[in-house]
PDB file of C-alpha atoms in Angstrom:
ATOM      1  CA  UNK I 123      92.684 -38.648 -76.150  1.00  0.00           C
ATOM      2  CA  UNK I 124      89.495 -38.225 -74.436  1.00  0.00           C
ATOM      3  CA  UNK I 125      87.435 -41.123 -75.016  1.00  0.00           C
ATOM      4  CA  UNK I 126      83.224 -40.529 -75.025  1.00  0.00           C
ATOM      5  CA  UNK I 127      82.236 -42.921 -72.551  1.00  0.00           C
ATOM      6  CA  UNK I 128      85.221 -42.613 -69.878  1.00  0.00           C
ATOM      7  CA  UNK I 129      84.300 -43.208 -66.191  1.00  0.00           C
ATOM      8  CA  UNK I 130      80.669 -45.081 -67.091  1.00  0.00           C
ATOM      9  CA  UNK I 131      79.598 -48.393 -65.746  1.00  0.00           C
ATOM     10  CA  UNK I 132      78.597 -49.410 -68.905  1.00  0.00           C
ATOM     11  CA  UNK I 133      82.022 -48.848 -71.064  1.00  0.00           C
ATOM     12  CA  UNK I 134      83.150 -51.754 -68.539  1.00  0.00           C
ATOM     13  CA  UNK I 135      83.739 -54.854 -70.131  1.00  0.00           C
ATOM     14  CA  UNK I 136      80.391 -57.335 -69.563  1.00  0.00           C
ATOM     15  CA  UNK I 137      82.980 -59.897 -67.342  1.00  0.00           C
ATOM     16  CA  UNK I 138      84.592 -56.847 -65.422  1.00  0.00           C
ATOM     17  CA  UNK I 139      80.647 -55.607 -64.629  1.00  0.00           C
ATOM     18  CA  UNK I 140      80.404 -58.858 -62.451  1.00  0.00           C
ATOM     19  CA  UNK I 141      82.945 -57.984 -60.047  1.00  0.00           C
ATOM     20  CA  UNK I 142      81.622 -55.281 -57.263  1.00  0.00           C
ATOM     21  CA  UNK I 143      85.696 -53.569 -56.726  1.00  0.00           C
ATOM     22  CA  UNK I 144      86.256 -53.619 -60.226  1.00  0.00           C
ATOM     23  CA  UNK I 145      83.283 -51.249 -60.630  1.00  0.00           C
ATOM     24  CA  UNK I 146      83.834 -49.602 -57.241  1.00  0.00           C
ATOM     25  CA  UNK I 147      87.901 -49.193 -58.864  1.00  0.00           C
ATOM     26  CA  UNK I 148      86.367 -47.698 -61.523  1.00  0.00           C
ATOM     27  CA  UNK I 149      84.011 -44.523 -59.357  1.00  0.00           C
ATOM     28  CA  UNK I 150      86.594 -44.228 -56.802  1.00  0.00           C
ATOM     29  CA  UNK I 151      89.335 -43.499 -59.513  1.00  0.00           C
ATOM     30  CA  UNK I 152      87.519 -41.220 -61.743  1.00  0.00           C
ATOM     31  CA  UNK I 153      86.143 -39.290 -58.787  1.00  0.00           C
ATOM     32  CA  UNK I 154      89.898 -38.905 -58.150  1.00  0.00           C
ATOM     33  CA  UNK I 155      91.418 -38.188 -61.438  1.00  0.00           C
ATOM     34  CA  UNK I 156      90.294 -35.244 -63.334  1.00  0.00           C
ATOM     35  CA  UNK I 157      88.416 -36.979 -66.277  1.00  0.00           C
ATOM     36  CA  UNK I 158      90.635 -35.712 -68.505  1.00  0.00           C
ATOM     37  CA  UNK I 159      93.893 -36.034 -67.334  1.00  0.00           C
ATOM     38  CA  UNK I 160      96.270 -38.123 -68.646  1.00  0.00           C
ATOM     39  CA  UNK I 161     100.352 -38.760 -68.386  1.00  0.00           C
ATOM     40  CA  UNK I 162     102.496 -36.881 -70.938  1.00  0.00           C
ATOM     41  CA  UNK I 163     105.675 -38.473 -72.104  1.00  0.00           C
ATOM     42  CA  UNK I 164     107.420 -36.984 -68.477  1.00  0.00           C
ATOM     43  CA  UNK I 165     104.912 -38.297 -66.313  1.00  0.00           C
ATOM     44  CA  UNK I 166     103.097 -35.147 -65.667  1.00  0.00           C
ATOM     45  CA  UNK I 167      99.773 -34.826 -65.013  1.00  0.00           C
ATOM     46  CA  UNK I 168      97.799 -32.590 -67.547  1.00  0.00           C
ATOM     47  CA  UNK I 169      94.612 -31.434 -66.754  1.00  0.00           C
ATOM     48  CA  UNK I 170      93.525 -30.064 -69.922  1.00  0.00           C
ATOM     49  CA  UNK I 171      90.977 -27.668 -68.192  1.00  0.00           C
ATOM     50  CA  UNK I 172      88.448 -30.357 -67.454  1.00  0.00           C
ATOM     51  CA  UNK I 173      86.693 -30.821 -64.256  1.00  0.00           C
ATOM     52  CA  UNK I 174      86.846 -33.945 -62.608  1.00  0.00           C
ATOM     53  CA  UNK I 175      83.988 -36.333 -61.894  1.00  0.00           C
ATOM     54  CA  UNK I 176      82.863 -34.850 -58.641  1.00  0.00           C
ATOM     55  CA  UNK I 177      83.009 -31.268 -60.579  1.00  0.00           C
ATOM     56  CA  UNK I 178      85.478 -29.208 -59.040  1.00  0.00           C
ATOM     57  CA  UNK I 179      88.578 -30.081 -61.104  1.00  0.00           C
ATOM     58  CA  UNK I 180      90.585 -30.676 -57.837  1.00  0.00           C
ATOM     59  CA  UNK I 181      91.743 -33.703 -56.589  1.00  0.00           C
ATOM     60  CA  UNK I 182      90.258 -34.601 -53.671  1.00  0.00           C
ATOM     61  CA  UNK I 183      92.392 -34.805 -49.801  1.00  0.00           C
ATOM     62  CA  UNK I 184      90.217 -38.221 -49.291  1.00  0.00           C
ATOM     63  CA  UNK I 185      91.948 -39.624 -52.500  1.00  0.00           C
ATOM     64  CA  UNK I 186      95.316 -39.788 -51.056  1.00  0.00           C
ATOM     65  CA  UNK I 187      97.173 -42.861 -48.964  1.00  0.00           C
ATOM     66  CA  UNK I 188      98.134 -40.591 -46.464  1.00  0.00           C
ATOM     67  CA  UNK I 189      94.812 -39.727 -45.304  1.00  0.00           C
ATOM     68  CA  UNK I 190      92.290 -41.196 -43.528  1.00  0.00           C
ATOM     69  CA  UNK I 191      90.035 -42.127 -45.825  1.00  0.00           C
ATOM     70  CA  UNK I 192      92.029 -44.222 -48.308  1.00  0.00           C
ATOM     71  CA  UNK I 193      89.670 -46.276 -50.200  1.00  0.00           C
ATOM     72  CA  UNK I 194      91.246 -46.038 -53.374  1.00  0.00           C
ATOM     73  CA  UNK I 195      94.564 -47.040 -52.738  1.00  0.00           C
ATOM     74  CA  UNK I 196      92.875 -49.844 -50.700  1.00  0.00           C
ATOM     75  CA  UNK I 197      90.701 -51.041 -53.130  1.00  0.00           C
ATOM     76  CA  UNK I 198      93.668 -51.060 -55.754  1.00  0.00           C
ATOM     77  CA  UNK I 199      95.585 -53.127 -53.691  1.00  0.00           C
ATOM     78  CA  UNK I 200      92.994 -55.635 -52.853  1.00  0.00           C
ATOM     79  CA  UNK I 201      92.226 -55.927 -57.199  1.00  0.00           C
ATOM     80  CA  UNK I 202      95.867 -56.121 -57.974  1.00  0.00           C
ATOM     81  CA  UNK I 203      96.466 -59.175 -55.136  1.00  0.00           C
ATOM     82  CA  UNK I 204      93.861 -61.215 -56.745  1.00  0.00           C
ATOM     83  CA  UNK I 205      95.419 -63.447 -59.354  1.00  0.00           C
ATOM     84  CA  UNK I 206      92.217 -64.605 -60.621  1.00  0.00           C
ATOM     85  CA  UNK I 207      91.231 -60.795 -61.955  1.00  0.00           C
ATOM     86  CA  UNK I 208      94.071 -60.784 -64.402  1.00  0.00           C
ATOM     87  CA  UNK I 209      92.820 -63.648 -66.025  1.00  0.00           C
ATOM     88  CA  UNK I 210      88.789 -62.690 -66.074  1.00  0.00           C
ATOM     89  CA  UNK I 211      89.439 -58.885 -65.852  1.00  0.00           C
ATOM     90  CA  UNK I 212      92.910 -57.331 -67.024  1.00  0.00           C
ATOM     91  CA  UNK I 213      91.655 -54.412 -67.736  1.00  0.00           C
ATOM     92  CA  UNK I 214      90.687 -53.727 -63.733  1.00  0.00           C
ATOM     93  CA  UNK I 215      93.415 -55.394 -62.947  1.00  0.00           C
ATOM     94  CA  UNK I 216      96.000 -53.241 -65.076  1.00  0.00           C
ATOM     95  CA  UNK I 217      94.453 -50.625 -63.635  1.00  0.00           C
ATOM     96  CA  UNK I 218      94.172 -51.262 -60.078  1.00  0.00           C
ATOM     97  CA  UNK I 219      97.848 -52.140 -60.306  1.00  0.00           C
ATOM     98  CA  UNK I 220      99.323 -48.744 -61.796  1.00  0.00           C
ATOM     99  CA  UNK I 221      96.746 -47.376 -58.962  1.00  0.00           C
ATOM    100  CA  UNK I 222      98.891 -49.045 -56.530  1.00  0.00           C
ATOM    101  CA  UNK I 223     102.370 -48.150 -57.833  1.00  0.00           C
ATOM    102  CA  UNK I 224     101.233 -44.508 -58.496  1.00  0.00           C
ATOM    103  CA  UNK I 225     100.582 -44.306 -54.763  1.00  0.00           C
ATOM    104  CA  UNK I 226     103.308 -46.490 -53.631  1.00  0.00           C
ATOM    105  CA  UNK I 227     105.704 -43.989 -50.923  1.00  0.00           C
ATOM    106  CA  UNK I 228     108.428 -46.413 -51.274  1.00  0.00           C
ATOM    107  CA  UNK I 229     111.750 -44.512 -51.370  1.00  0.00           C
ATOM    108  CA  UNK I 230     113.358 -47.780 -52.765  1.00  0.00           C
ATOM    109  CA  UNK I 231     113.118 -48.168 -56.505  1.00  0.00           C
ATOM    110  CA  UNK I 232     110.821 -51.648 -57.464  1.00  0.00           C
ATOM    111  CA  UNK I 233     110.694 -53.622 -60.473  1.00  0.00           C
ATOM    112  CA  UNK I 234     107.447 -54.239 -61.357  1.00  0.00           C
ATOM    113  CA  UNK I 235     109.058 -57.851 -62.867  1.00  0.00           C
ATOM    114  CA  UNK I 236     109.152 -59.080 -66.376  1.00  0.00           C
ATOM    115  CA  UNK I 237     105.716 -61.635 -66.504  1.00  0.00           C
ATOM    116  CA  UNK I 238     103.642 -58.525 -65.182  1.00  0.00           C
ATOM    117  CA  UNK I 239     105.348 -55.694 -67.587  1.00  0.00           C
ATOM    118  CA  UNK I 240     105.389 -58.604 -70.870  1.00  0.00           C
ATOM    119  CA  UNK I 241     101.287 -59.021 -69.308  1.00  0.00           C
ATOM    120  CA  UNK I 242     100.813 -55.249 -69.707  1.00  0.00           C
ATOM    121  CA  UNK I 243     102.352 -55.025 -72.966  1.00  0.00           C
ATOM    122  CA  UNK I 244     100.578 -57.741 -74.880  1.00  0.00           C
ATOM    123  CA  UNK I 245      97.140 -56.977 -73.563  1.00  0.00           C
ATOM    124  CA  UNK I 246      95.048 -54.867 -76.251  1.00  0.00           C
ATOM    125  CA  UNK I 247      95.070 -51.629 -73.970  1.00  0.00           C
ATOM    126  CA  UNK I 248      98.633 -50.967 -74.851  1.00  0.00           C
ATOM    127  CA  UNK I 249     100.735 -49.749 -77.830  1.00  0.00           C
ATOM    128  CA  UNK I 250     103.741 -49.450 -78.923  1.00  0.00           C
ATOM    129  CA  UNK I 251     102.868 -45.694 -78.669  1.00  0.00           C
ATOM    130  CA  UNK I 252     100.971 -45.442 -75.480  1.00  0.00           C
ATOM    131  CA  UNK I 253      97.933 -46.745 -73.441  1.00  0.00           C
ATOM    132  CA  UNK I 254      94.237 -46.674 -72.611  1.00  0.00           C
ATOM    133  CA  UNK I 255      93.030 -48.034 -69.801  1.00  0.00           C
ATOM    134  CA  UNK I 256      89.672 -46.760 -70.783  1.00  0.00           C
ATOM    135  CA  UNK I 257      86.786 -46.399 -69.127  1.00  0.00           C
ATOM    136  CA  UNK I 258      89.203 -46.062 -66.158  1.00  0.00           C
ATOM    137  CA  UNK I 259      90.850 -42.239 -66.538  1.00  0.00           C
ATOM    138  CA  UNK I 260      94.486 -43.309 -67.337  1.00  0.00           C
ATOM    139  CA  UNK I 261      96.282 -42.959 -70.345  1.00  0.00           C
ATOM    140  CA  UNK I 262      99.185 -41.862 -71.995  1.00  0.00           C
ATOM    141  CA  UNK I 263      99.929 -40.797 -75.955  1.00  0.00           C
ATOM    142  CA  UNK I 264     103.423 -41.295 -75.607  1.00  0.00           C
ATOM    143  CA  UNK I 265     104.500 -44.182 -73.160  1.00  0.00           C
ATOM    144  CA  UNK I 266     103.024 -48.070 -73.249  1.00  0.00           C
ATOM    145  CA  UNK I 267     102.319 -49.457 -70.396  1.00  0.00           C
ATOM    146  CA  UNK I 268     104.872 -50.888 -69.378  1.00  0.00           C
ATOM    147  CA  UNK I 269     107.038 -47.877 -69.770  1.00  0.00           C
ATOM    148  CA  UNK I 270     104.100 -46.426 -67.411  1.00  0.00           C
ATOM    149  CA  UNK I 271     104.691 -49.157 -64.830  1.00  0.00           C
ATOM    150  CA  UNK I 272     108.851 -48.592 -64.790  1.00  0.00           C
ATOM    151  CA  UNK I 273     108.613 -44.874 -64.613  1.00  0.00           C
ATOM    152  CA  UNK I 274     106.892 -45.143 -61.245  1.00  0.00           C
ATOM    153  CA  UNK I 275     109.046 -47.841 -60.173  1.00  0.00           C
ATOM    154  CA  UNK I 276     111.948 -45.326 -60.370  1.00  0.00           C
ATOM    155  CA  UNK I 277     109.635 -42.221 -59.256  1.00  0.00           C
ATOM    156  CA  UNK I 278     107.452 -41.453 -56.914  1.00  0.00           C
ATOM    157  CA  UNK I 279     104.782 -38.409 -56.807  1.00  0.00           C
ATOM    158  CA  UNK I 280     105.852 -35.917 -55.007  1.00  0.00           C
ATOM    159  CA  UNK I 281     102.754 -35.020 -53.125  1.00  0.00           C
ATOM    160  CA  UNK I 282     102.721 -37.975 -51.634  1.00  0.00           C
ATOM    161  CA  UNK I 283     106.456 -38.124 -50.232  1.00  0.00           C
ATOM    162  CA  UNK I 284     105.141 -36.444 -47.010  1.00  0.00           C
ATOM    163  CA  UNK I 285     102.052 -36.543 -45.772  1.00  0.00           C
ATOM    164  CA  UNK I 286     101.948 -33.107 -44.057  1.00  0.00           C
ATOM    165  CA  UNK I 287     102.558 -31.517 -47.601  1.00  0.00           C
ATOM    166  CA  UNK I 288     100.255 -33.775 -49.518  1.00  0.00           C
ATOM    167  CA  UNK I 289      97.770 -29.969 -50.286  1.00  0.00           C
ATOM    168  CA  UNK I 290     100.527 -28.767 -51.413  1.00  0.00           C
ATOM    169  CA  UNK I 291      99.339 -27.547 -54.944  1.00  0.00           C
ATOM    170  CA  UNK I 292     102.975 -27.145 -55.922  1.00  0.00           C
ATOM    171  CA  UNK I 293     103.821 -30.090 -55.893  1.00  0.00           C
ATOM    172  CA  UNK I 294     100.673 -32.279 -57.811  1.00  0.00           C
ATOM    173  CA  UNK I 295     101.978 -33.566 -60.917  1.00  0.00           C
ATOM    174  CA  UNK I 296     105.643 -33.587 -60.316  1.00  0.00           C
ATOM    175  CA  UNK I 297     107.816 -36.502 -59.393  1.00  0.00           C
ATOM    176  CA  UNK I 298     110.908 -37.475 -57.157  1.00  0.00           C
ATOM    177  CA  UNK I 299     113.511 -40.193 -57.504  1.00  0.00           C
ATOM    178  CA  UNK I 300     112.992 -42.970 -55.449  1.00  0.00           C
ATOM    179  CA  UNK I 301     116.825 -43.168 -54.406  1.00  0.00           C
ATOM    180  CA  UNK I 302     117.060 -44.946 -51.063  1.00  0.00           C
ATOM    181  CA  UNK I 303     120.564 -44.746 -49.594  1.00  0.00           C
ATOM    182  CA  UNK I 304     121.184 -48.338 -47.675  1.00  0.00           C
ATOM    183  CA  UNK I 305     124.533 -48.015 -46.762  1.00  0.00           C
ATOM    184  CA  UNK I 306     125.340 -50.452 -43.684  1.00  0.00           C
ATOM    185  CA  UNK I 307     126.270 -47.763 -40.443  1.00  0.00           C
ATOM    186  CA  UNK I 308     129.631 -47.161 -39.783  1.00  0.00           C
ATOM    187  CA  UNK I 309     129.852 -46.501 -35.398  1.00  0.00           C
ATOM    188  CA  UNK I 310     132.388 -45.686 -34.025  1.00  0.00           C
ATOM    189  CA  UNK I 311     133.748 -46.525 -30.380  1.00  0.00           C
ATOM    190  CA  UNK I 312     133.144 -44.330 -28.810  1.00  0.00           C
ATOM    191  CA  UNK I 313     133.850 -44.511 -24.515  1.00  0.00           C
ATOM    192  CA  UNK I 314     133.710 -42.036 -21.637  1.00  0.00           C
ATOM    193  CA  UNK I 315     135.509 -45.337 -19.198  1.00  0.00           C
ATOM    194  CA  UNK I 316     137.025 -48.093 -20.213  1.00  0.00           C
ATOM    195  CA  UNK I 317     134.393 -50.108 -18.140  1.00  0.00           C
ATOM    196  CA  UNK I 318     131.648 -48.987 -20.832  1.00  0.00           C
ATOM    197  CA  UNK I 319     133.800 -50.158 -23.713  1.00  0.00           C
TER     198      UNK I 319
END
């Protein structure tokens, strides 16, 4: 569902306009989304042939945590720690925060927590069947946004699990399991004299 107007200043909402990141969100993310992607029901990526905002229908190395230049998953997290936006701006803020767990590394699985997923499901961008974040370039036809939020509390992108493969056109658009195995260590005594043990 490609919405006329995605990515534009002016299909903010007049209270979000106010706030510099919420804009700055708003050109950073579409500059690193392809302006038509969106998530199908898997959490894939489909790019539906479009070309992103900066016109080459790639996304670009500079978008990604793992490099340098990491202004977007910066910015996200700055939004998404600031109470206050949630109550003046939840669309930025919903945003921001999916931002954040979409680029989150963690191998550990994370709730997102029940006030924050009840939030995202009884604000007017989400549905029982799917979301729109709109003007920001996320959506989904077949998962609300909360769904959204637990998927990629359980998965994590796969081009992002190491940074030395994050070109790796392979693997854009496909996920991993973030199983963490904390078992406590187990050593054993181990002794070449009995003065060392």
């Amino acid at each position: 569902m490609f919405t006329p107007g995605r990515c534009r200043d002016d299909a903010l909402p007049p209270e979000c306009l106010h706030d510099a990141d919420l804009v700055d969100l708003l050109h950073h993310s579409c500059r690193a989304c392809p302006a038509r992607a969106h998530f199908w029901g898997h959490g894939e990526v489909a790019h539906q042939h479009a070309l992103d905002a900066s016109g080459d229908g790639r996304l670009p190395v500079s978008s990604y945590p793992c490099s340098e230049n990491n202004t977007l998953s910066e910015l996200a997290i700055k939004i998404s720690t600031r109470v206050a936006v949630s109550r003046f701006c939840p669309l930025g803020f919903l945003a921001a925060y999916l931002i954040s767990v979409q680029y989150s590394v963690s191998t550990k699985a994370f709730d997102a927590g029940m006030p924050l997923l009840e939030f995202a499901e009884a604000s007017p961008y989400s549905g029982s069947n799917g979301f729109d974040l709109h003007p920001y370039p996320f959506w989904s036809e077949t998962r609300s946004l909360a769904l959204q939020l637990r998927f990629h509390g359980r998965f994590m992108a796969a081009n992002l699990h190491m940074c030395d493969n994050r070109n790796d056109h392979n693997t854009l658009g496909r996920f991993v399991m973030r199983a963490a195995h904390n078992k406590p260590e187990a050593h054993c005594a181990a002794r070449s004299s009995d003065y060392q043990l």
